[in-house]
mmCIF file of C-alpha atoms in Angstrom:
data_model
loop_
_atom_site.group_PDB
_atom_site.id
_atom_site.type_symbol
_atom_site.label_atom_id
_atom_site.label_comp_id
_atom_site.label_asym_id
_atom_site.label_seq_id
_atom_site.Cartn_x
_atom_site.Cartn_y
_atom_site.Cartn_z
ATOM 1 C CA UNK A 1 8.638 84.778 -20.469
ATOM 2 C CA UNK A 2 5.321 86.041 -21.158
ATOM 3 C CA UNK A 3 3.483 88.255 -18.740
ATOM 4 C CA UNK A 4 1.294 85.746 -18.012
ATOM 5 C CA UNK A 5 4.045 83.071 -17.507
ATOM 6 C CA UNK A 6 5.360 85.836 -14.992
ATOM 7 C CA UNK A 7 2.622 85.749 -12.782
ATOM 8 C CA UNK A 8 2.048 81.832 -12.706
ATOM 9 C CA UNK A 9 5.361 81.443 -11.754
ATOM 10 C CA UNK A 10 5.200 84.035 -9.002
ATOM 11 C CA UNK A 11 1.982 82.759 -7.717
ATOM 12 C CA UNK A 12 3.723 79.267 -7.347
ATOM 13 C CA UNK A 13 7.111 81.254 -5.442
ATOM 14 C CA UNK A 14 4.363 82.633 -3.044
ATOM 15 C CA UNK A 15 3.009 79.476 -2.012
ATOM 16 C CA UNK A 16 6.189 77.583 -2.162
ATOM 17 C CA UNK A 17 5.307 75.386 -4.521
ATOM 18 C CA UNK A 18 8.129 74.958 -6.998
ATOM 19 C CA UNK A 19 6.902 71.457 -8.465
ATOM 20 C CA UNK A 20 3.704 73.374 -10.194
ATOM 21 C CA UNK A 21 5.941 75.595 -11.642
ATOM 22 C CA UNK A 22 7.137 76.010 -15.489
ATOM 23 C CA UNK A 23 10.670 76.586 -14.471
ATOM 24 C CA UNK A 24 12.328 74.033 -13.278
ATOM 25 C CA UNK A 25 15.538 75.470 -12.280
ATOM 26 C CA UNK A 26 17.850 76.215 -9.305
ATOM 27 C CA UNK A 27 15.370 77.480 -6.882
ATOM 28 C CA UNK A 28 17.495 80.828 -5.926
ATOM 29 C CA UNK A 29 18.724 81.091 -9.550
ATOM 30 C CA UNK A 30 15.001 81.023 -10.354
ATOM 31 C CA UNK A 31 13.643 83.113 -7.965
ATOM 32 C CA UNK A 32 16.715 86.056 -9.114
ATOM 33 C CA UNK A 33 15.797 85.466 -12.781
ATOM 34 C CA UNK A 34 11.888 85.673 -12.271
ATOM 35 C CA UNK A 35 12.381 88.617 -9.958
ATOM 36 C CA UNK A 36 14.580 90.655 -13.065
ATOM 37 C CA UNK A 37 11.839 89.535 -15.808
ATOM 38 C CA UNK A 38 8.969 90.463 -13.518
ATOM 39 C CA UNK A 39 10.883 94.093 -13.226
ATOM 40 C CA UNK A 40 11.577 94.560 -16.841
ATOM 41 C CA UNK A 41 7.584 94.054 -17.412
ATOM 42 C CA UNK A 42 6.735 96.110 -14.634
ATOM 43 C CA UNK A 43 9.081 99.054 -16.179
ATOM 44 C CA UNK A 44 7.788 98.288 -19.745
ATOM 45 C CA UNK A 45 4.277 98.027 -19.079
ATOM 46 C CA UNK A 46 4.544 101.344 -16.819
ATOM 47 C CA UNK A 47 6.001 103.092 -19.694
ATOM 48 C CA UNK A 48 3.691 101.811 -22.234
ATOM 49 C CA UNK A 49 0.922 102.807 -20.298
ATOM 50 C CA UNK A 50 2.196 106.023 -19.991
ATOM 51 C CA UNK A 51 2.844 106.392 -23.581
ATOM 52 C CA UNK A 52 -0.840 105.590 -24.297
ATOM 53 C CA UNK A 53 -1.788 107.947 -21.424
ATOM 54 C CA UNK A 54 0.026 110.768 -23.670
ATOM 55 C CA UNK A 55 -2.211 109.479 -26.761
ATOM 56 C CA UNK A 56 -5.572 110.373 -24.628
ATOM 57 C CA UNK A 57 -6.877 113.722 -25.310
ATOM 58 C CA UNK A 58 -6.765 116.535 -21.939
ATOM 59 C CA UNK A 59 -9.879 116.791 -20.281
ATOM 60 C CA UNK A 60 -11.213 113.083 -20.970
ATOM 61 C CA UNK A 61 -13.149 110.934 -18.911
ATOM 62 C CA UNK A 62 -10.384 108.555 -19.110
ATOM 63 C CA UNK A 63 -7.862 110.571 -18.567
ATOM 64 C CA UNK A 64 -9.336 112.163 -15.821
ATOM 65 C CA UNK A 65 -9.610 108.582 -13.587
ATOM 66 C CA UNK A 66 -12.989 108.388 -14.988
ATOM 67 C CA UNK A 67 -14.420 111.683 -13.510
ATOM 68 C CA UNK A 68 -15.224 114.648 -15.763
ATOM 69 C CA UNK A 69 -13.461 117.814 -15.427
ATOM 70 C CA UNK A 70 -14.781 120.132 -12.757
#
């Protein structure tokens, strides 16, 4: 699943609406298999982002939560 197919399919588990969903499975083998893939992206895109963090040079704006260093 894509990241955005991710969050489509956990807006539809938070409004209970299973029939505008792209996954039309068991619901509570669904809702266990959505909940691992939306886990794995949540790791992965934490460690990317921290892996581009390390990229950004010290004392950046960016870096810095958009403040300059005091």
């Amino acid at each position: 699943m894509t990241e955005k197919e991710i969050v489509q399919a956990l807006r539809c588990c938070a409004e209970g609406d299973c029939k505008g969903c792209a996954r039309q499975e068991d619901k509570q083998r669904c809702q266990e298999n959505l909940l691992a893939k939306a886990a794995e992206t949540i790791e992965r895109l934490t460690a990317e982002n921290a892996a581009l963090r390390e990229k950004v040079p010290r004392g950046s704006v960016w870096r810095n939560g958009g403040k300059a260093d005091a």
